[in-house]
Amino acid sequence: MTAAAETVPGAAAPAAPPPVLGRVRRRTVAAFLAPAVIALLAVGIVPLIYAVWRSLYDFNLTRVARTRFVGLDNYATVLTDPTFWAAMRRTAFLFVTAVPVQIALGLLIALLLHRPGLGMAKALTRLALVLPMATTYAVVGLLAQVTMNQRYGVFNQMLGWVGLGPVNILGNPQNAFWAVVFWDVWQWTPFVALVLLAGLSTVPPEVEEAARLETRSHWTILRHVQLPFLIPSLVAVLILRTADTLKLFDMVFTMTRGGPGNATEFIAILIERTGNRQFNIGMASAQAIVLLVITIVLARLYVRLFYRET
Amino acid sequence: MTRISWASALALGAALAMPAAAQEWSLEAAAEPYAGTQLDVLFLDRPGYAAALQMIPEFTERTGITVNVTTVPYENALGEQVRDFVAGGDLDIALIDLVWIGNFAENGWIVPITEFTENPDLVDPNLNLDDFFPLLLDAFGSWGGVTYGLPFDNYSGLLFYNRCMLEEAGFDRPPETWQEVMDTYGPALTKDGRYAFALQSKRNETQSADSFARFLWPFGGSFLDAEFRSNLLSPESQAGLQFRQDLMQFMPEGIVAWDHAETVNALAQGDVAMITEWSSFYFTLTNPDTSTIVDCLGVAPEPEGPAGRRPALGGFSLAVASQADEAERAAGWLLIQWLTSAENAERYLRLGGVPGRQAVYEIPGVAEEFAFVPALVESWQEGVPEFRPRFAEWPEITEIVQEHGTRMMLGEVSVEEGARLIGEQMEAVLEAAGYYDGTKPLVQ
């Protein structure tokens, strides 16, 4: 006999109990999640879908009336465009030159701050580390322009103090590229240092103390005791810095605008140029989607490689 | 009595002598139906706009029309406006660089001035369009034979030079030809860490307008031929671009990273002897707060090339945006008409603007007081409206010129190869736009 058969005809059926998730009502869960989901949809998913849709059109803001569906033509153009791949190579080179330096310097700073003692000095150092990160990207670019001015900049003034002639920094393609590397390292090494410092704080003190009793080699302690605890922080740094490098725009735009020539035309600069200067929104959308795919692939790769090691 | 007072008295006298119909029109009466209207417009952070900002409160006081000005960098001005017009935004007045006029007009974002000039309630009887320099009204405000905007912030390329440096080197006059700059002035003035010439060449519109185009036209070259094919590989264009390349030996190292600020500053600090810059920088170079060569500053027209003097031409007009409603259109027109009026031209000039009215430069004493005036007036007789093509595709083409133009200067590509690359990419843009299949008329 089923439960329904036991119901007395004409009597009001007992109200079904509200669905619960553990001890919390589903409606409550939905209410808490909704703002975040709506915000994510509004600022992330909807623009992404719009970009995908637009990437299938020949859509230029200066000739909106002639917009037409072109299917995957924009993607074909992007994938065979030497300018796009040159910008990608430049961006990759920036990443492989700047990020290792940031990690090395960041680790050094984190290890110094992790050592016991010097409380006040360390507190001040932590404070100082926040300043470059808190500086707006565009302001960093302007700062670079002023300080690296060949005739009036402080960099060349300091070189003059040691008897070196003024260097043409921002007007020389190679130097301009290294200038971008320098300022990226300046701005983001503190971030890496603070993340790794947080990672070091997860090392159990008793394990670290025991290791110190076993060996006086800092390298051994770092390699066999601290580094395993730092892997999650390093993966986070790699993912974040990869994403940041791929979308590096403001600083370079105010500093060199992609020049001289195309020495500092990184991928985000190229996409902005296509979309906002040439108003070719369809092509810029296709470029951005390709970049998104590359970013996702890289992020998955990091997670798979590094977490497998742990 | 001051000069302004004399001018006011003359204006009053002229007004009294005018026909009855002209006397009846007043700004206050014309604006009465539109009192309370708010206008939205973009301005740049340049002297001509600062001058206008000082004048606008009087306009508001007399008309009740308020003006909401948003100041943006030049680099953002086109994008801000294009997005606003495409989206049907708030802007009631379009600020139009001469290379944007084709874009704005073809897309129907601006209104022909006949909508207002044919309305006796709105048109000032003293509007007198013939008083504008014809080159300016044609290049800055007109497209396809239709006038949309009135010249507002007007420039011509001029040769600014440090007279003291030239005299020290034995020159009693500025160079008259580019060949003189190369053969005589360049070698004599480039020494002791100082340079004869600086050519702003940064990779933005500066590279296209101030550097690349500046050496095409005086040498007989151009961007396009009559069929709208690239003319950059013609002997004349190549000669001009090669000349620019050769002239770099007399310029500071890293000139491809120099924008207007660095270039004007180099002259102002006595580091270079000559620059070719927009007329609007006269006020920076004559201000003791920003220039150390106030007493040594000389101004002349740009040097001539084999094809004559073809100075850089730049500037902005103001036009009523078609997305504005009826009241905003009328109010916008009244503002544009008033700001660019002959009545206000001298005041605008004294506040740091460069008016496009001819009459103001004929006022006794103006040429003596503003040393750039004779060179400016001469330059505006010889300018080329299509100094940079003004069609809707220029935003795409200028990016191509900027990229390969700077690579050319850096020696990453030869002059010929750079010109070929620009030409090919430029033609691809024009083909996609429909210039070669007859979809669009060959108008630049």
mmCIF file with all atom_site columns, C-alpha atoms in Angstrom, chain B residues 2-3 103 165 182 240 302 331 364 375 392 401 410 421 425:
data_model
loop_
_atom_site.group_PDB
_atom_site.id
_atom_site.type_symbol
_atom_site.label_atom_id
_atom_site.label_alt_id
_atom_site.label_comp_id
_atom_site.label_asym_id
_atom_site.label_entity_id
_atom_site.label_seq_id
_atom_site.pdbx_PDB_ins_code
_atom_site.Cartn_x
_atom_site.Cartn_y
_atom_site.Cartn_z
_atom_site.occupancy
_atom_site.B_iso_or_equiv
_atom_site.pdbx_formal_charge
_atom_site.auth_seq_id
_atom_site.auth_comp_id
_atom_site.auth_asym_id
_atom_site.auth_atom_id
_atom_site.pdbx_PDB_model_num
ATOM 1  C CA . THR B 1 2   ? 42.142 99.436 -23.896 1.00 0.00 ? 2   THR B CA 1
ATOM 2  C CA . ARG B 1 3   ? 42.155 97.616 -27.200 1.00 0.00 ? 3   ARG B CA 1
ATOM 3  C CA . ASN B 1 103 ? 33.726 59.314 -40.166 1.00 0.00 ? 103 ASN B CA 1
ATOM 4  C CA . MET B 1 165 ? 71.101 79.775 -30.923 1.00 0.00 ? 165 MET B CA 1
ATOM 5  C CA . MET B 1 182 ? 69.755 69.450 -43.889 1.00 0.00 ? 182 MET B CA 1
ATOM 6  C CA . GLY B 1 240 ? 60.380 62.853 -48.516 1.00 0.00 ? 240 GLY B CA 1
ATOM 7  C CA . GLU B 1 302 ? 57.425 75.621 -41.958 1.00 0.00 ? 302 GLU B CA 1
ATOM 8  C CA . ALA B 1 331 ? 21.047 75.368 -27.928 1.00 0.00 ? 331 ALA B CA 1
ATOM 9  C CA . PRO B 1 364 ? 45.958 96.596 -35.833 1.00 0.00 ? 364 PRO B CA 1
ATOM 10 C CA . ALA B 1 375 ? 53.352 82.700 -40.092 1.00 0.00 ? 375 ALA B CA 1
ATOM 11 C CA . ALA B 1 392 ? 36.044 57.242 -42.142 1.00 0.00 ? 392 ALA B CA 1
ATOM 12 C CA . VAL B 1 401 ? 51.222 54.344 -40.424 1.00 0.00 ? 401 VAL B CA 1
ATOM 13 C CA . LEU B 1 410 ? 64.223 52.877 -36.053 1.00 0.00 ? 410 LEU B CA 1
ATOM 14 C CA . LEU B 1 421 ? 53.906 47.540 -45.952 1.00 0.00 ? 421 LEU B CA 1
ATOM 15 C CA . GLN B 1 425 ? 47.699 47.322 -45.511 1.00 0.00 ? 425 GLN B CA 1
#
